[in-house]
């Protein structure tokens, strides 16, 4: 009996070994084919191949533990994550051999890259500092930075809300550099990694933390932290690239080709694997038991088949059969325990009889009370009817491909439960084929992944969708735009990007509150989304700015049609929270039909067009034109020159006298800025002053004007010149800027100038922006003796409110009104009533009025007769240099303020 039993076991082991060998022979060719086809479509130039051969195809990659780029480490010590999976794909597709060099932290890695220790930085965002020693590839992914807070603490939606708060960031990252430069009021605590950030925030060491969602979520789950949540968005995302030493431009070109060869499916697989913490794919014991049980089931089936062929021998060997049956019972018990441990539902489909067996756990997942021995259905139609209509064809195709081509059967879909609710399940299975190659049986399992799917959707929503409106955020819009750019560059398919900016949205926020403003943004998102064609895509970039992508428009006529349609929808009246609102939108359009483009170019061109339309005609739309970019380029060059002008001695002041019309005496002067450009000559203030305000240079230029005016006034005092006082024009940006009061006080103290001799001229536009802040600063300056005047009175936000609240010392009547008061021939002009009303208003409020632009004797006489207090204009003198002004004051004391008329009519003038 013993030898016969051993012989049976040897035959059994031999049959199992042959079956495993057959499966191995089937798998190896497929793996070899998959590996060999990866490099088929990438072509390197002869120069690139020679360069790689010289290096032996060896490239050194610097890495550090930075989730999600490096998230796990296998038994060989190799790291895996977003960046590492992209590098692995590139290594398969390109003739490259990557050698990794690990650094203890990301900041150490950057220092090593700057020192030339590595060829590639595995994950880097392009910053001005890093561009000094690195070249960068196109982005291979986009990661948004979110604001994390404790669930019991205050919520912060934007970076502005974090002013004065302590915030934890990762040391050496681009977001840390961004915050140091643009948000200096935030107190930064720079830590080593995202884990330290989450622990510091959880323990209350900081008010908030800023990190990438996937990385933070991974550490939160790993450390068992439960008191943190996402509070807001920084609107700052990493365009993650590979950084390459500047000395290796060939390597950048090779990597670019590799990145372009990576398909959308391959990218999506990597994103799903690492950017969604709930689907991390970490192997656990349950998973080992689950697959082990399936493999063990196949062995049992093989044993049963072999037993059917040997039934005659088994009858003669009763004792041996009893042993086998006992072993089989033990195996079945183990199999049942393993299945219960995996918590999966088993199914078994006999294709010959069309009988579908469902195990008890299978039915429990659907919400049914299951019989102990399960349930058997005849046919699969009952099950297919429970599958979601949109997923039904996907399931049929997956089963068909598995049976026909032996493709892996692993699919996720929705199925209707007993409570008529939709459940997400993951179905895996394996077919059994007969010698003729026909599938005779399919067996597998389903797993309830509803909660995992919800977590995945939540992480995706936080990473790629705007939390207020629900539409795509900047990062997701860039990902969709990247596909359109790729199709243009490779297939010549056109696209258009439209940036939509709401006009006067700030007034809605300021007057009705942020709640109504948020409601307005949600309504606008709904209107745009409903108005777009099926191929259109909508995203919210920031604040009140939306972006629209039109994929493959037939022509610019179609783009114009959609732009006008959107504007028509947006101007319709709407009622929000009981308020009647009417808005308009300005649109900048970037339309691409040929050539090559980048994401940055497409967005930049649309932004330039948007700036143009807001400057010229709000509520309209403009297509980007090369002249716009040329104007931006010229303004950039001019701004650079203007930035250096105060230090190069190119700026100078001229002074126009101001006179008392009744006494005919000099009472002061206005300091006017001029710019003598070394190449372009004298540039008018109307050109460079708006440019200075637009580029943020007005504070630097305005400071120079203020200090130079005070210096000149001090010089006149020392020379004994009775100049009366000096007026300096102040931009609204200066007046409302922090530290302006201290700056003016310092200028007076530096030159020992009494405040009563300084007058600051402001425009009415400052009062629209922030009248409360303006009132606070002006009252503090008034306490120093400084006077204020409203420049160009009557052309802006004319309101009696600010005349009562603010310490206004003079009203400067705009020269547009004065010049048209009386024509040069002495005939009646158009604005006499306006000027007379302004003079009467000043008299009633006891505020002197100075008329600008007096050019004729007739205007002078007319203004004097109506009680105008003061004036300035070409009738008395044009703007002049400081030395000429001193001489002018001396001449006036001898000859009077008025020049001699050139003719008897007294309308033409001669200078002194």
PDB file of N, CA, C and O in Angstrom, residues 326-356:
ATOM      1  N   UNK A 326      -9.963  12.540   3.220  1.00  0.00           N
ATOM      2  CA  UNK A 326      -9.706  13.239   4.487  1.00  0.00           C
ATOM      3  C   UNK A 326      -8.902  14.520   4.234  1.00  0.00           C
ATOM      4  O   UNK A 326      -9.184  15.581   4.808  1.00  0.00           O
ATOM      5  N   UNK A 327      -7.885  14.386   3.376  1.00  0.00           N
ATOM      6  CA  UNK A 327      -7.087  15.576   3.048  1.00  0.00           C
ATOM      7  C   UNK A 327      -7.930  16.628   2.344  1.00  0.00           C
ATOM      8  O   UNK A 327      -7.766  17.836   2.550  1.00  0.00           O
ATOM      9  N   UNK A 328      -8.845  16.145   1.499  1.00  0.00           N
ATOM     10  CA  UNK A 328      -9.713  17.079   0.781  1.00  0.00           C
ATOM     11  C   UNK A 328     -10.625  17.832   1.747  1.00  0.00           C
ATOM     12  O   UNK A 328     -10.850  19.039   1.593  1.00  0.00           O
ATOM     13  N   UNK A 329     -11.173  17.130   2.749  1.00  0.00           N
ATOM     14  CA  UNK A 329     -12.040  17.796   3.727  1.00  0.00           C
ATOM     15  C   UNK A 329     -11.263  18.867   4.493  1.00  0.00           C
ATOM     16  O   UNK A 329     -11.765  19.969   4.738  1.00  0.00           O
ATOM     17  N   UNK A 330     -10.025  18.526   4.869  1.00  0.00           N
ATOM     18  CA  UNK A 330      -9.195  19.512   5.572  1.00  0.00           C
ATOM     19  C   UNK A 330      -8.939  20.726   4.676  1.00  0.00           C
ATOM     20  O   UNK A 330      -9.010  21.880   5.117  1.00  0.00           O
ATOM     21  N   UNK A 331      -8.675  20.474   3.396  1.00  0.00           N
ATOM     22  CA  UNK A 331      -8.412  21.583   2.464  1.00  0.00           C
ATOM     23  C   UNK A 331      -9.640  22.456   2.284  1.00  0.00           C
ATOM     24  O   UNK A 331      -9.542  23.691   2.197  1.00  0.00           O
ATOM     25  N   UNK A 332     -10.809  21.804   2.225  1.00  0.00           N
ATOM     26  CA  UNK A 332     -12.040  22.584   2.060  1.00  0.00           C
ATOM     27  C   UNK A 332     -12.287  23.469   3.278  1.00  0.00           C
ATOM     28  O   UNK A 332     -12.750  24.610   3.162  1.00  0.00           O
ATOM     29  N   UNK A 333     -12.009  22.928   4.457  1.00  0.00           N
ATOM     30  CA  UNK A 333     -12.180  23.740   5.668  1.00  0.00           C
ATOM     31  C   UNK A 333     -11.229  24.938   5.658  1.00  0.00           C
ATOM     32  O   UNK A 333     -11.621  26.059   6.018  1.00  0.00           O
ATOM     33  N   UNK A 334      -9.991  24.705   5.263  1.00  0.00           N
ATOM     34  CA  UNK A 334      -9.043  25.814   5.157  1.00  0.00           C
ATOM     35  C   UNK A 334      -9.499  26.828   4.125  1.00  0.00           C
ATOM     36  O   UNK A 334      -9.383  28.051   4.329  1.00  0.00           O
ATOM     37  N   UNK A 335      -9.999  26.342   2.996  1.00  0.00           N
ATOM     38  CA  UNK A 335     -10.470  27.239   1.931  1.00  0.00           C
ATOM     39  C   UNK A 335     -11.620  28.112   2.430  1.00  0.00           C
ATOM     40  O   UNK A 335     -11.664  29.324   2.189  1.00  0.00           O
ATOM     41  N   UNK A 336     -12.573  27.468   3.161  1.00  0.00           N
ATOM     42  CA  UNK A 336     -13.717  28.227   3.675  1.00  0.00           C
ATOM     43  C   UNK A 336     -13.273  29.284   4.677  1.00  0.00           C
ATOM     44  O   UNK A 336     -13.750  30.425   4.670  1.00  0.00           O
ATOM     45  N   UNK A 337     -12.330  28.927   5.570  1.00  0.00           N
ATOM     46  CA  UNK A 337     -11.820  29.892   6.536  1.00  0.00           C
ATOM     47  C   UNK A 337     -11.094  31.044   5.838  1.00  0.00           C
ATOM     48  O   UNK A 337     -11.221  32.212   6.230  1.00  0.00           O
ATOM     49  N   UNK A 338     -10.317  30.707   4.799  1.00  0.00           N
ATOM     50  CA  UNK A 338      -9.589  31.753   4.071  1.00  0.00           C
ATOM     51  C   UNK A 338     -10.545  32.719   3.398  1.00  0.00           C
ATOM     52  O   UNK A 338     -10.348  33.933   3.401  1.00  0.00           O
ATOM     53  N   UNK A 339     -11.621  32.178   2.790  1.00  0.00           N
ATOM     54  CA  UNK A 339     -12.597  33.025   2.114  1.00  0.00           C
ATOM     55  C   UNK A 339     -13.290  33.947   3.112  1.00  0.00           C
ATOM     56  O   UNK A 339     -13.501  35.138   2.867  1.00  0.00           O
ATOM     57  N   UNK A 340     -13.640  33.382   4.298  1.00  0.00           N
ATOM     58  CA  UNK A 340     -14.275  34.225   5.315  1.00  0.00           C
ATOM     59  C   UNK A 340     -13.334  35.331   5.776  1.00  0.00           C
ATOM     60  O   UNK A 340     -13.751  36.444   6.068  1.00  0.00           O
ATOM     61  N   UNK A 341     -12.046  34.998   5.847  1.00  0.00           N
ATOM     62  CA  UNK A 341     -11.078  35.998   6.280  1.00  0.00           C
ATOM     63  C   UNK A 341     -10.924  37.137   5.298  1.00  0.00           C
ATOM     64  O   UNK A 341     -10.681  38.275   5.683  1.00  0.00           O
ATOM     65  N   UNK A 342     -11.049  36.874   4.010  1.00  0.00           N
ATOM     66  CA  UNK A 342     -10.897  37.933   3.000  1.00  0.00           C
ATOM     67  C   UNK A 342     -12.102  38.839   2.918  1.00  0.00           C
ATOM     68  O   UNK A 342     -12.029  39.944   2.400  1.00  0.00           O
ATOM     69  N   UNK A 343     -13.290  38.374   3.438  1.00  0.00           N
ATOM     70  CA  UNK A 343     -14.523  39.162   3.400  1.00  0.00           C
ATOM     71  C   UNK A 343     -14.994  39.415   1.978  1.00  0.00           C
ATOM     72  O   UNK A 343     -15.721  40.365   1.716  1.00  0.00           O
ATOM     73  N   UNK A 344     -14.576  38.568   1.031  1.00  0.00           N
ATOM     74  CA  UNK A 344     -15.005  38.682  -0.363  1.00  0.00           C
ATOM     75  C   UNK A 344     -16.186  37.759  -0.620  1.00  0.00           C
ATOM     76  O   UNK A 344     -16.419  36.790   0.111  1.00  0.00           O
ATOM     77  N   UNK A 345     -16.941  38.077  -1.670  1.00  0.00           N
ATOM     78  CA  UNK A 345     -18.040  37.222  -2.099  1.00  0.00           C
ATOM     79  C   UNK A 345     -17.627  36.400  -3.305  1.00  0.00           C
ATOM     80  O   UNK A 345     -17.210  36.950  -4.331  1.00  0.00           O
ATOM     81  N   UNK A 346     -17.740  35.068  -3.225  1.00  0.00           N
ATOM     82  CA  UNK A 346     -17.300  34.170  -4.289  1.00  0.00           C
ATOM     83  C   UNK A 346     -18.434  33.916  -5.272  1.00  0.00           C
ATOM     84  O   UNK A 346     -19.602  33.777  -4.876  1.00  0.00           O
ATOM     85  N   UNK A 347     -18.086  33.880  -6.556  1.00  0.00           N
ATOM     86  CA  UNK A 347     -19.037  33.495  -7.599  1.00  0.00           C
ATOM     87  C   UNK A 347     -18.391  32.449  -8.497  1.00  0.00           C
ATOM     88  O   UNK A 347     -17.176  32.393  -8.641  1.00  0.00           O
ATOM     89  N   UNK A 348     -19.239  31.619  -9.112  1.00  0.00           N
ATOM     90  CA  UNK A 348     -18.750  30.522  -9.951  1.00  0.00           C
ATOM     91  C   UNK A 348     -19.747  30.331 -11.096  1.00  0.00           C
ATOM     92  O   UNK A 348     -20.930  30.040 -10.859  1.00  0.00           O
ATOM     93  N   UNK A 349     -19.258  30.479 -12.323  1.00  0.00           N
ATOM     94  CA  UNK A 349     -20.132  30.387 -13.511  1.00  0.00           C
ATOM     95  C   UNK A 349     -19.690  29.203 -14.363  1.00  0.00           C
ATOM     96  O   UNK A 349     -18.560  29.186 -14.871  1.00  0.00           O
ATOM     97  N   UNK A 350     -20.600  28.244 -14.497  1.00  0.00           N
ATOM     98  CA  UNK A 350     -20.372  27.096 -15.362  1.00  0.00           C
ATOM     99  C   UNK A 350     -20.916  27.441 -16.746  1.00  0.00           C
ATOM    100  O   UNK A 350     -22.135  27.496 -16.951  1.00  0.00           O
ATOM    101  N   UNK A 351     -20.024  27.661 -17.686  1.00  0.00           N
ATOM    102  CA  UNK A 351     -20.472  28.092 -19.017  1.00  0.00           C
ATOM    103  C   UNK A 351     -21.185  26.980 -19.784  1.00  0.00           C
ATOM    104  O   UNK A 351     -21.963  27.266 -20.705  1.00  0.00           O
ATOM    105  N   UNK A 352     -20.938  25.731 -19.397  1.00  0.00           N
ATOM    106  CA  UNK A 352     -21.590  24.625 -20.098  1.00  0.00           C
ATOM    107  C   UNK A 352     -23.059  24.536 -19.730  1.00  0.00           C
ATOM    108  O   UNK A 352     -23.935  24.364 -20.599  1.00  0.00           O
ATOM    109  N   UNK A 353     -23.349  24.657 -18.419  1.00  0.00           N
ATOM    110  CA  UNK A 353     -24.745  24.578 -17.958  1.00  0.00           C
ATOM    111  C   UNK A 353     -25.377  25.946 -17.769  1.00  0.00           C
ATOM    112  O   UNK A 353     -26.581  26.037 -17.496  1.00  0.00           O
ATOM    113  N   UNK A 354     -24.563  27.016 -17.888  1.00  0.00           N
ATOM    114  CA  UNK A 354     -25.015  28.399 -17.679  1.00  0.00           C
ATOM    115  C   UNK A 354     -25.547  28.611 -16.256  1.00  0.00           C
ATOM    116  O   UNK A 354     -26.437  29.426 -16.023  1.00  0.00           O
ATOM    117  N   UNK A 355     -25.012  27.852 -15.298  1.00  0.00           N
ATOM    118  CA  UNK A 355     -25.411  27.998 -13.899  1.00  0.00           C
ATOM    119  C   UNK A 355     -24.435  28.937 -13.209  1.00  0.00           C
ATOM    120  O   UNK A 355     -23.215  28.770 -13.301  1.00  0.00           O
ATOM    121  N   UNK A 356     -24.964  29.948 -12.507  1.00  0.00           N
ATOM    122  CA  UNK A 356     -24.151  30.935 -11.800  1.00  0.00           C
ATOM    123  C   UNK A 356     -24.374  30.759 -10.302  1.00  0.00           C
ATOM    124  O   UNK A 356     -25.473  30.991  -9.783  1.00  0.00           O
TER     125      UNK A 356
END
